Amino acid sequence: MPVADQKKTEELARYYRNAWLKGPGTSLKRQYGTLTNYSQIAEHTRIKNEQEPLTAEQVDAYDLDLFTGTFKTGQTACYRCPVACSQKWEIKDGPYRGDKGDKLEYGHLLNLGPNLGIFEFPAMLHLADVCNRLGMDCIQFGYNMAAAMECFQRGILGSEATGGSDLKWGMPG
Ligand code: SF4
């Protein structure tokens, strides 16, 4: 694309690329991606369709070192981004063995985990995998499902409306 001052534009691009490459938060973002937001803004985070505050135990359930040590398989970047914060993951054991993805963001964790009353990585990651395979947006699915679950909790939706499914908080048994 033509610009008014090619030289200045390239200088600016170099400046910002270097700032991102060497910035103090970059290594943290590479290691954990946007998942770092989960613990950083825990006191403003609410669960079960945002009805209740998050407890310390629920924060610990999504310990980021547990994610990187057990599920993370690498990282990727959006086109030409020097940060490369996208977290690749795979579940290697248990009932969801083989589920995997190329991206996991804070919004996925929050809306497929605590907002649905789910406090464990494998179940939350499994839902992310299901959404991705179905071509559904993980965050929007989580919000919509949380709203439906709250309606079920309050008796606004009954099993006749859900086709017999029990929309209790947490992973279906
Ligand atoms: S552009 Fe993509 S890889 Fe780069 S910081 Fe943003 S989400 Fe991460």
Short mmCIF file of N, CA and C and ligand atoms in Angstrom, two decimals:
data_model
loop_
_atom_site.label_atom_id
_atom_site.label_comp_id
_atom_site.label_asym_id
_atom_site.label_seq_id
_atom_site.Cartn_x
_atom_site.Cartn_y
_atom_site.Cartn_z
N MET A 1 0.86 -1.19 0.00
CA MET A 1 0.00 0.00 0.00
C MET A 1 0.90 1.24 0.00
N PRO A 2 0.66 2.21 -0.90
CA PRO A 2 1.51 3.41 -0.90
C PRO A 2 1.30 4.22 0.37
N VAL A 3 2.39 4.75 0.92
CA VAL A 3 2.29 5.60 2.12
C VAL A 3 2.99 6.93 1.84
N ALA A 4 2.71 7.96 2.64
CA ALA A 4 3.26 9.30 2.39
C ALA A 4 4.77 9.30 2.60
N ASP A 5 5.25 8.56 3.58
CA ASP A 5 6.69 8.57 3.89
C ASP A 5 7.15 7.14 4.17
N GLN A 6 7.65 6.50 3.13
CA GLN A 6 8.03 5.08 3.22
C GLN A 6 9.09 4.84 4.30
N LYS A 7 10.11 5.75 4.33
CA LYS A 7 11.22 5.55 5.27
C LYS A 7 10.73 5.62 6.72
N LYS A 8 9.93 6.64 7.01
CA LYS A 8 9.40 6.81 8.37
C LYS A 8 8.51 5.63 8.75
N THR A 9 7.72 5.17 7.81
CA THR A 9 6.83 4.04 8.08
C THR A 9 7.64 2.81 8.46
N GLU A 10 8.74 2.57 7.73
CA GLU A 10 9.57 1.40 8.04
C GLU A 10 10.25 1.56 9.39
N GLU A 11 10.68 2.79 9.71
CA GLU A 11 11.29 3.05 11.02
C GLU A 11 10.30 2.73 12.14
N LEU A 12 9.08 3.21 11.94
CA LEU A 12 8.04 2.97 12.96
C LEU A 12 7.76 1.48 13.11
N ALA A 13 7.66 0.77 11.97
CA ALA A 13 7.40 -0.67 12.01
C ALA A 13 8.51 -1.38 12.77
N ARG A 14 9.78 -0.98 12.50
CA ARG A 14 10.92 -1.60 13.21
C ARG A 14 10.84 -1.30 14.71
N TYR A 15 10.50 -0.06 15.02
CA TYR A 15 10.43 0.36 16.42
C TYR A 15 9.41 -0.50 17.19
N TYR A 16 8.22 -0.65 16.62
CA TYR A 16 7.18 -1.41 17.32
C TYR A 16 7.48 -2.91 17.33
N ARG A 17 8.08 -3.41 16.24
CA ARG A 17 8.42 -4.83 16.23
C ARG A 17 9.45 -5.14 17.32
N ASN A 18 10.46 -4.25 17.44
CA ASN A 18 11.47 -4.45 18.48
C ASN A 18 10.89 -4.30 19.88
N ALA A 19 9.97 -3.32 20.02
CA ALA A 19 9.35 -3.12 21.33
C ALA A 19 8.60 -4.39 21.75
N TRP A 20 7.92 -5.03 20.80
CA TRP A 20 7.20 -6.26 21.13
C TRP A 20 8.14 -7.42 21.35
N LEU A 21 9.18 -7.49 20.52
CA LEU A 21 10.12 -8.60 20.65
C LEU A 21 10.81 -8.59 22.00
N LYS A 22 11.17 -7.39 22.48
CA LYS A 22 11.98 -7.31 23.71
C LYS A 22 11.19 -6.81 24.91
N GLY A 23 9.91 -6.55 24.73
CA GLY A 23 9.11 -5.97 25.82
C GLY A 23 9.05 -6.89 27.03
N PRO A 24 8.84 -6.31 28.22
CA PRO A 24 8.87 -7.10 29.46
C PRO A 24 7.77 -8.17 29.52
N GLY A 25 6.65 -7.95 28.86
CA GLY A 25 5.57 -8.93 28.95
C GLY A 25 5.63 -10.00 27.89
N THR A 26 6.55 -9.87 26.93
CA THR A 26 6.53 -10.77 25.77
C THR A 26 6.84 -12.21 26.15
N SER A 27 7.84 -12.42 27.02
CA SER A 27 8.19 -13.81 27.34
C SER A 27 7.04 -14.47 28.10
N LEU A 28 6.35 -13.68 28.95
CA LEU A 28 5.20 -14.21 29.67
C LEU A 28 4.08 -14.59 28.70
N LYS A 29 3.87 -13.73 27.72
CA LYS A 29 2.81 -14.00 26.73
C LYS A 29 3.17 -15.23 25.88
N ARG A 30 4.47 -15.39 25.59
CA ARG A 30 4.87 -16.58 24.82
C ARG A 30 4.65 -17.85 25.63
N GLN A 31 4.94 -17.74 26.92
CA GLN A 31 4.85 -18.93 27.76
C GLN A 31 3.40 -19.34 28.03
N TYR A 32 2.56 -18.35 28.31
CA TYR A 32 1.19 -18.67 28.72
C TYR A 32 0.11 -18.08 27.81
N GLY A 33 0.49 -17.25 26.87
CA GLY A 33 -0.51 -16.58 26.03
C GLY A 33 -1.38 -15.65 26.86
N THR A 34 -2.59 -15.43 26.39
CA THR A 34 -3.50 -14.53 27.13
C THR A 34 -4.09 -15.22 28.36
N LEU A 35 -3.74 -16.51 28.58
CA LEU A 35 -4.24 -17.19 29.78
C LEU A 35 -3.79 -16.46 31.05
N THR A 36 -2.71 -15.69 30.95
CA THR A 36 -2.23 -14.93 32.12
C THR A 36 -3.33 -14.03 32.67
N ASN A 37 -4.26 -13.61 31.82
CA ASN A 37 -5.33 -12.72 32.29
C ASN A 37 -6.16 -13.38 33.39
N TYR A 38 -6.23 -14.73 33.34
CA TYR A 38 -7.13 -15.43 34.28
C TYR A 38 -6.77 -15.13 35.73
N SER A 39 -5.49 -15.26 36.08
CA SER A 39 -5.11 -14.99 37.47
C SER A 39 -4.99 -13.49 37.72
N GLN A 40 -4.61 -12.74 36.65
CA GLN A 40 -4.40 -11.30 36.86
C GLN A 40 -5.70 -10.56 37.16
N ILE A 41 -6.81 -11.01 36.58
CA ILE A 41 -8.06 -10.28 36.84
C ILE A 41 -9.08 -11.17 37.56
N ALA A 42 -8.54 -12.12 38.35
CA ALA A 42 -9.41 -13.07 39.05
C ALA A 42 -10.42 -12.36 39.95
N GLU A 43 -10.03 -11.28 40.57
CA GLU A 43 -10.97 -10.64 41.50
C GLU A 43 -12.16 -9.99 40.79
N HIS A 44 -12.04 -9.80 39.48
CA HIS A 44 -13.18 -9.25 38.73
C HIS A 44 -13.93 -10.35 37.96
N THR A 45 -13.45 -11.59 38.11
CA THR A 45 -14.03 -12.68 37.33
C THR A 45 -15.15 -13.35 38.10
N ARG A 46 -16.24 -13.66 37.43
CA ARG A 46 -17.37 -14.31 38.07
C ARG A 46 -17.68 -15.61 37.33
N ILE A 47 -18.38 -16.52 38.03
CA ILE A 47 -18.63 -17.86 37.49
C ILE A 47 -20.13 -18.10 37.30
N LYS A 48 -20.46 -19.22 36.64
CA LYS A 48 -21.86 -19.63 36.43
C LYS A 48 -22.69 -18.49 35.85
N ASN A 49 -22.38 -18.18 34.63
CA ASN A 49 -23.02 -17.05 33.94
C ASN A 49 -22.82 -15.76 34.72
N GLU A 50 -21.65 -15.65 35.32
CA GLU A 50 -21.23 -14.44 36.02
C GLU A 50 -22.12 -14.10 37.21
N GLN A 51 -22.63 -15.16 37.89
CA GLN A 51 -23.49 -14.92 39.06
C GLN A 51 -22.69 -14.80 40.35
N GLU A 52 -21.55 -15.54 40.45
CA GLU A 52 -20.83 -15.62 41.73
C GLU A 52 -19.36 -15.29 41.52
N PRO A 53 -18.71 -14.76 42.57
CA PRO A 53 -17.27 -14.49 42.43
C PRO A 53 -16.46 -15.79 42.39
N LEU A 54 -15.29 -15.68 41.81
CA LEU A 54 -14.36 -16.81 41.71
C LEU A 54 -13.65 -16.98 43.06
N THR A 55 -13.53 -18.23 43.54
CA THR A 55 -12.79 -18.46 44.80
C THR A 55 -11.31 -18.72 44.48
N ALA A 56 -10.48 -18.67 45.53
CA ALA A 56 -9.04 -18.93 45.34
C ALA A 56 -8.81 -20.34 44.81
N GLU A 57 -9.62 -21.32 45.30
CA GLU A 57 -9.45 -22.70 44.84
C GLU A 57 -9.78 -22.81 43.35
N GLN A 58 -10.76 -22.05 42.94
CA GLN A 58 -11.15 -22.10 41.52
C GLN A 58 -10.09 -21.44 40.63
N VAL A 59 -9.41 -20.44 41.17
CA VAL A 59 -8.28 -19.85 40.43
C VAL A 59 -7.19 -20.91 40.29
N ASP A 60 -6.89 -21.60 41.42
CA ASP A 60 -5.81 -22.60 41.42
C ASP A 60 -6.12 -23.78 40.50
N ALA A 61 -7.41 -24.08 40.29
CA ALA A 61 -7.77 -25.22 39.43
C ALA A 61 -7.23 -25.02 38.02
N TYR A 62 -7.07 -23.77 37.63
CA TYR A 62 -6.52 -23.49 36.30
C TYR A 62 -5.11 -22.92 36.41
N ASP A 63 -4.31 -23.60 37.21
CA ASP A 63 -2.91 -23.21 37.37
C ASP A 63 -2.21 -23.26 35.99
N LEU A 64 -1.59 -22.17 35.61
CA LEU A 64 -1.04 -22.09 34.25
C LEU A 64 0.16 -23.01 34.05
N ASP A 65 0.90 -23.28 35.14
CA ASP A 65 2.02 -24.21 34.99
C ASP A 65 1.52 -25.64 34.79
N LEU A 66 0.34 -25.92 35.32
CA LEU A 66 -0.27 -27.23 35.06
C LEU A 66 -0.59 -27.33 33.56
N PHE A 67 -1.10 -26.23 33.00
CA PHE A 67 -1.40 -26.22 31.55
C PHE A 67 -0.12 -26.43 30.75
N THR A 68 0.91 -25.61 31.03
CA THR A 68 2.12 -25.71 30.20
C THR A 68 2.84 -27.04 30.41
N GLY A 69 2.77 -27.57 31.65
CA GLY A 69 3.49 -28.83 31.93
C GLY A 69 2.77 -30.06 31.42
N THR A 70 1.44 -30.00 31.32
CA THR A 70 0.68 -31.22 31.01
C THR A 70 0.04 -31.19 29.63
N PHE A 71 -0.39 -30.01 29.18
CA PHE A 71 -1.19 -29.96 27.94
C PHE A 71 -0.52 -29.20 26.80
N LYS A 72 0.30 -28.22 27.12
CA LYS A 72 0.89 -27.39 26.06
C LYS A 72 1.86 -28.20 25.21
N THR A 73 1.73 -28.07 23.87
CA THR A 73 2.65 -28.79 22.98
C THR A 73 3.50 -27.83 22.14
N GLY A 74 3.23 -26.54 22.22
CA GLY A 74 4.01 -25.57 21.44
C GLY A 74 3.25 -24.27 21.36
N GLN A 75 3.70 -23.42 20.49
CA GLN A 75 2.99 -22.16 20.30
C GLN A 75 3.07 -21.73 18.85
N THR A 76 2.11 -20.92 18.44
CA THR A 76 2.07 -20.41 17.08
C THR A 76 1.82 -18.91 17.12
N ALA A 77 1.90 -18.27 15.96
CA ALA A 77 1.68 -16.83 15.89
C ALA A 77 0.65 -16.52 14.83
N CYS A 78 -0.08 -15.43 15.04
CA CYS A 78 -0.89 -14.89 13.96
C CYS A 78 0.08 -14.36 12.90
N TYR A 79 -0.40 -14.09 11.71
CA TYR A 79 0.46 -13.75 10.58
C TYR A 79 1.46 -12.63 10.93
N ARG A 80 2.74 -12.95 10.84
CA ARG A 80 3.87 -12.03 11.02
C ARG A 80 3.96 -11.39 12.40
N CYS A 81 3.27 -11.93 13.38
CA CYS A 81 3.35 -11.35 14.73
C CYS A 81 4.62 -11.84 15.42
N PRO A 82 5.43 -10.91 16.00
CA PRO A 82 6.67 -11.33 16.65
C PRO A 82 6.45 -11.91 18.05
N VAL A 83 5.23 -11.81 18.58
CA VAL A 83 4.99 -12.28 19.95
C VAL A 83 4.77 -13.79 19.99
N ALA A 84 3.97 -14.32 19.07
CA ALA A 84 3.68 -15.76 19.02
C ALA A 84 3.10 -16.26 20.33
N CYS A 85 1.94 -15.75 20.69
CA CYS A 85 1.36 -16.10 21.99
C CYS A 85 0.35 -17.24 21.93
N SER A 86 0.01 -17.71 20.72
CA SER A 86 -1.04 -18.73 20.63
C SER A 86 -0.56 -20.07 21.16
N GLN A 87 -1.32 -20.64 22.06
CA GLN A 87 -0.91 -21.86 22.76
C GLN A 87 -1.47 -23.10 22.07
N LYS A 88 -0.57 -24.00 21.64
CA LYS A 88 -1.00 -25.28 21.08
C LYS A 88 -1.11 -26.28 22.22
N TRP A 89 -2.06 -27.17 22.15
CA TRP A 89 -2.25 -28.09 23.27
C TRP A 89 -2.78 -29.44 22.78
N GLU A 90 -2.64 -30.43 23.63
CA GLU A 90 -3.19 -31.76 23.35
C GLU A 90 -3.44 -32.48 24.67
N ILE A 91 -4.51 -33.22 24.73
CA ILE A 91 -4.78 -34.05 25.92
C ILE A 91 -4.24 -35.45 25.64
N LYS A 92 -3.32 -35.90 26.48
CA LYS A 92 -2.62 -37.16 26.18
C LYS A 92 -3.18 -38.36 26.94
N ASP A 93 -3.98 -38.10 27.98
CA ASP A 93 -4.52 -39.21 28.78
C ASP A 93 -5.98 -38.95 29.12
N GLY A 94 -6.63 -40.00 29.61
CA GLY A 94 -7.98 -39.84 30.15
C GLY A 94 -9.05 -39.89 29.08
N PRO A 95 -10.31 -39.58 29.48
CA PRO A 95 -11.44 -39.76 28.56
C PRO A 95 -11.40 -38.85 27.33
N TYR A 96 -10.65 -37.75 27.42
CA TYR A 96 -10.60 -36.82 26.28
C TYR A 96 -9.28 -36.92 25.51
N ARG A 97 -8.58 -38.03 25.70
CA ARG A 97 -7.29 -38.25 25.05
C ARG A 97 -7.40 -38.04 23.54
N GLY A 98 -6.45 -37.30 22.98
CA GLY A 98 -6.45 -37.06 21.53
C GLY A 98 -7.04 -35.72 21.14
N ASP A 99 -7.82 -35.10 22.03
CA ASP A 99 -8.33 -33.76 21.73
C ASP A 99 -7.15 -32.81 21.64
N LYS A 100 -7.20 -31.87 20.69
CA LYS A 100 -6.10 -30.92 20.58
C LYS A 100 -6.54 -29.65 19.87
N GLY A 101 -5.70 -28.62 19.97
CA GLY A 101 -6.01 -27.36 19.33
C GLY A 101 -4.77 -26.54 19.11
N ASP A 102 -4.88 -25.54 18.22
CA ASP A 102 -3.74 -24.66 17.91
C ASP A 102 -3.83 -23.34 18.64
N LYS A 103 -4.85 -23.15 19.42
CA LYS A 103 -5.03 -21.84 20.06
C LYS A 103 -5.86 -22.02 21.32
N LEU A 104 -5.45 -21.38 22.37
CA LEU A 104 -6.27 -21.34 23.58
C LEU A 104 -6.10 -19.97 24.20
N GLU A 105 -7.19 -19.26 24.33
CA GLU A 105 -7.14 -17.89 24.84
C GLU A 105 -7.86 -17.82 26.19
N TYR A 106 -7.60 -16.72 26.87
CA TYR A 106 -8.27 -16.45 28.14
C TYR A 106 -9.80 -16.57 28.01
N GLY A 107 -10.35 -16.02 26.94
CA GLY A 107 -11.81 -16.05 26.75
C GLY A 107 -12.33 -17.47 26.61
N HIS A 108 -11.53 -18.36 25.98
CA HIS A 108 -11.95 -19.75 25.87
C HIS A 108 -12.00 -20.37 27.26
N LEU A 109 -10.92 -20.17 28.02
CA LEU A 109 -10.83 -20.76 29.36
C LEU A 109 -12.00 -20.28 30.22
N LEU A 110 -12.20 -18.97 30.23
CA LEU A 110 -13.23 -18.40 31.11
C LEU A 110 -14.63 -18.90 30.75
N ASN A 111 -14.95 -18.88 29.46
CA ASN A 111 -16.34 -19.16 29.07
C ASN A 111 -16.65 -20.64 28.92
N LEU A 112 -15.62 -21.47 28.70
CA LEU A 112 -15.87 -22.91 28.63
C LEU A 112 -15.52 -23.58 29.96
N GLY A 113 -14.99 -22.81 30.91
CA GLY A 113 -14.63 -23.33 32.23
C GLY A 113 -15.51 -22.74 33.32
N PRO A 114 -15.00 -21.74 34.05
CA PRO A 114 -15.75 -21.20 35.20
C PRO A 114 -17.16 -20.72 34.87
N ASN A 115 -17.35 -20.15 33.71
CA ASN A 115 -18.69 -19.62 33.41
C ASN A 115 -19.72 -20.74 33.24
N LEU A 116 -19.23 -21.98 33.01
CA LEU A 116 -20.14 -23.13 32.94
C LEU A 116 -20.04 -23.99 34.21
N GLY A 117 -19.30 -23.50 35.21
CA GLY A 117 -19.14 -24.27 36.45
C GLY A 117 -18.18 -25.43 36.29
N ILE A 118 -17.23 -25.32 35.37
CA ILE A 118 -16.25 -26.39 35.12
C ILE A 118 -14.88 -25.90 35.60
N PHE A 119 -14.25 -26.70 36.47
CA PHE A 119 -12.98 -26.25 37.06
C PHE A 119 -11.89 -27.30 36.88
N GLU A 120 -11.68 -27.72 35.67
CA GLU A 120 -10.57 -28.63 35.36
C GLU A 120 -10.20 -28.46 33.89
N PHE A 121 -8.90 -28.55 33.64
CA PHE A 121 -8.42 -28.35 32.27
C PHE A 121 -9.00 -29.34 31.26
N PRO A 122 -8.98 -30.67 31.53
CA PRO A 122 -9.40 -31.59 30.46
C PRO A 122 -10.82 -31.34 29.95
N ALA A 123 -11.78 -31.12 30.86
CA ALA A 123 -13.16 -30.91 30.41
C ALA A 123 -13.28 -29.60 29.64
N MET A 124 -12.63 -28.56 30.12
CA MET A 124 -12.69 -27.26 29.43
C MET A 124 -12.04 -27.37 28.05
N LEU A 125 -10.89 -28.05 27.98
CA LEU A 125 -10.22 -28.22 26.68
C LEU A 125 -11.05 -29.08 25.74
N HIS A 126 -11.71 -30.09 26.29
CA HIS A 126 -12.57 -30.94 25.46
C HIS A 126 -13.67 -30.10 24.80
N LEU A 127 -14.29 -29.21 25.58
CA LEU A 127 -15.34 -28.36 25.01
C LEU A 127 -14.76 -27.45 23.91
N ALA A 128 -13.53 -26.95 24.13
CA ALA A 128 -12.90 -26.12 23.10
C ALA A 128 -12.71 -26.93 21.82
N ASP A 129 -12.30 -28.18 21.97
CA ASP A 129 -12.09 -29.05 20.81
C ASP A 129 -13.42 -29.30 20.09
N VAL A 130 -14.48 -29.57 20.86
CA VAL A 130 -15.80 -29.82 20.26
C VAL A 130 -16.25 -28.59 19.48
N CYS A 131 -16.13 -27.40 20.11
CA CYS A 131 -16.54 -26.15 19.43
C CYS A 131 -15.75 -25.97 18.13
N ASN A 132 -14.44 -26.19 18.20
CA ASN A 132 -13.61 -26.00 17.01
C ASN A 132 -14.01 -26.96 15.90
N ARG A 133 -14.27 -28.21 16.28
CA ARG A 133 -14.65 -29.20 15.25
C ARG A 133 -15.99 -28.87 14.61
N LEU A 134 -16.88 -28.26 15.41
CA LEU A 134 -18.21 -27.90 14.89
C LEU A 134 -18.21 -26.54 14.20
N GLY A 135 -17.06 -25.84 14.22
CA GLY A 135 -17.00 -24.52 13.59
C GLY A 135 -17.71 -23.46 14.41
N MET A 136 -17.79 -23.70 15.71
CA MET A 136 -18.48 -22.73 16.57
C MET A 136 -17.47 -21.87 17.32
N ASP A 137 -17.83 -20.63 17.59
CA ASP A 137 -16.97 -19.74 18.36
C ASP A 137 -17.01 -20.16 19.83
N CYS A 138 -15.82 -20.49 20.39
CA CYS A 138 -15.76 -21.01 21.77
C CYS A 138 -16.36 -20.03 22.77
N ILE A 139 -16.04 -18.76 22.62
CA ILE A 139 -16.47 -17.76 23.60
C ILE A 139 -17.99 -17.58 23.52
N GLN A 140 -18.50 -17.45 22.31
CA GLN A 140 -19.94 -17.24 22.16
C GLN A 140 -20.72 -18.46 22.61
N PHE A 141 -20.20 -19.66 22.27
CA PHE A 141 -20.86 -20.88 22.73
C PHE A 141 -20.94 -20.90 24.26
N GLY A 142 -19.80 -20.55 24.91
CA GLY A 142 -19.76 -20.56 26.37
C GLY A 142 -20.78 -19.60 26.97
N TYR A 143 -20.83 -18.39 26.43
CA TYR A 143 -21.80 -17.41 26.95
C TYR A 143 -23.23 -17.89 26.76
N ASN A 144 -23.53 -18.41 25.55
CA ASN A 144 -24.90 -18.85 25.27
C ASN A 144 -25.28 -20.02 26.17
N MET A 145 -24.33 -20.97 26.32
CA MET A 145 -24.63 -22.14 27.15
C MET A 145 -24.80 -21.73 28.61
N ALA A 146 -23.97 -20.78 29.08
CA ALA A 146 -24.09 -20.32 30.46
C ALA A 146 -25.46 -19.66 30.69
N ALA A 147 -25.93 -18.90 29.71
CA ALA A 147 -27.25 -18.27 29.84
C ALA A 147 -28.34 -19.34 29.92
N ALA A 148 -28.21 -20.37 29.06
CA ALA A 148 -29.21 -21.46 29.08
C ALA A 148 -29.16 -22.20 30.42
N MET A 149 -27.94 -22.41 30.96
CA MET A 149 -27.82 -23.13 32.23
C MET A 149 -28.41 -22.33 33.38
N GLU A 150 -28.24 -21.02 33.34
CA GLU A 150 -28.85 -20.21 34.40
C GLU A 150 -30.38 -20.26 34.28
N CYS A 151 -30.89 -20.25 33.05
CA CYS A 151 -32.34 -20.38 32.87
C CYS A 151 -32.83 -21.72 33.43
N PHE A 152 -32.02 -22.79 33.22
CA PHE A 152 -32.38 -24.11 33.74
C PHE A 152 -32.35 -24.08 35.28
N GLN A 153 -31.32 -23.46 35.83
CA GLN A 153 -31.17 -23.33 37.29
C GLN A 153 -32.38 -22.63 37.90
N ARG A 154 -32.90 -21.62 37.21
CA ARG A 154 -34.01 -20.81 37.74
C ARG A 154 -35.38 -21.33 37.32
N GLY A 155 -35.41 -22.47 36.61
CA GLY A 155 -36.69 -23.05 36.23
C GLY A 155 -37.35 -22.36 35.05
N ILE A 156 -36.62 -21.47 34.39
CA ILE A 156 -37.18 -20.78 33.21
C ILE A 156 -37.20 -21.74 32.02
N LEU A 157 -36.16 -22.57 31.94
CA LEU A 157 -36.11 -23.65 30.94
C LEU A 157 -36.24 -24.98 31.68
N GLY A 158 -37.07 -25.86 31.18
CA GLY A 158 -37.19 -27.20 31.77
C GLY A 158 -36.69 -28.25 30.80
N SER A 159 -36.72 -29.52 31.24
CA SER A 159 -36.17 -30.58 30.39
C SER A 159 -36.98 -30.74 29.10
N GLU A 160 -38.24 -30.30 29.11
CA GLU A 160 -39.02 -30.40 27.86
C GLU A 160 -38.43 -29.47 26.80
N ALA A 161 -37.81 -28.35 27.23
CA ALA A 161 -37.22 -27.40 26.28
C ALA A 161 -35.83 -27.84 25.84
N THR A 162 -35.19 -28.70 26.63
CA THR A 162 -33.81 -29.09 26.31
C THR A 162 -33.76 -30.48 25.66
N GLY A 163 -34.92 -31.03 25.35
CA GLY A 163 -34.93 -32.37 24.75
C GLY A 163 -34.53 -33.43 25.76
N GLY A 164 -34.78 -33.14 27.04
CA GLY A 164 -34.47 -34.12 28.09
C GLY A 164 -33.09 -33.94 28.69
N SER A 165 -32.28 -33.04 28.13
CA SER A 165 -30.92 -32.85 28.67
C SER A 165 -30.99 -32.09 29.99
N ASP A 166 -30.10 -32.47 30.88
CA ASP A 166 -30.00 -31.83 32.18
C ASP A 166 -28.93 -30.74 32.09
N LEU A 167 -29.32 -29.50 32.16
CA LEU A 167 -28.36 -28.40 31.99
C LEU A 167 -27.81 -27.91 33.32
N LYS A 168 -27.46 -28.85 34.21
CA LYS A 168 -26.87 -28.43 35.49
C LYS A 168 -25.46 -27.92 35.25
N TRP A 169 -24.97 -27.06 36.17
CA TRP A 169 -23.62 -26.52 36.05
C TRP A 169 -22.59 -27.64 36.06
N GLY A 170 -21.54 -27.47 35.31
CA GLY A 170 -20.48 -28.48 35.26
C GLY A 170 -20.63 -29.33 34.01
N MET A 171 -19.74 -30.29 33.91
CA MET A 171 -19.75 -31.18 32.75
C MET A 171 -20.85 -32.21 32.92
N PRO A 172 -21.61 -32.52 31.86
CA PRO A 172 -22.62 -33.57 31.98
C PRO A 172 -21.96 -34.89 32.41
N GLY A 173 -22.62 -35.63 33.30
CA GLY A 173 -22.04 -36.86 33.83
C GLY A 173 -22.05 -37.99 32.84
S1 SF4 B 1 -1.37 -11.03 16.96
FE1 SF4 B 1 -1.81 -13.17 17.52
S2 SF4 B 1 0.17 -14.10 18.12
FE2 SF4 B 1 0.40 -11.85 18.13
S3 SF4 B 1 0.01 -11.19 20.25
FE3 SF4 B 1 -1.95 -11.02 19.13
S4 SF4 B 1 -3.02 -13.00 19.44
FE4 SF4 B 1 -0.81 -13.27 19.99
#
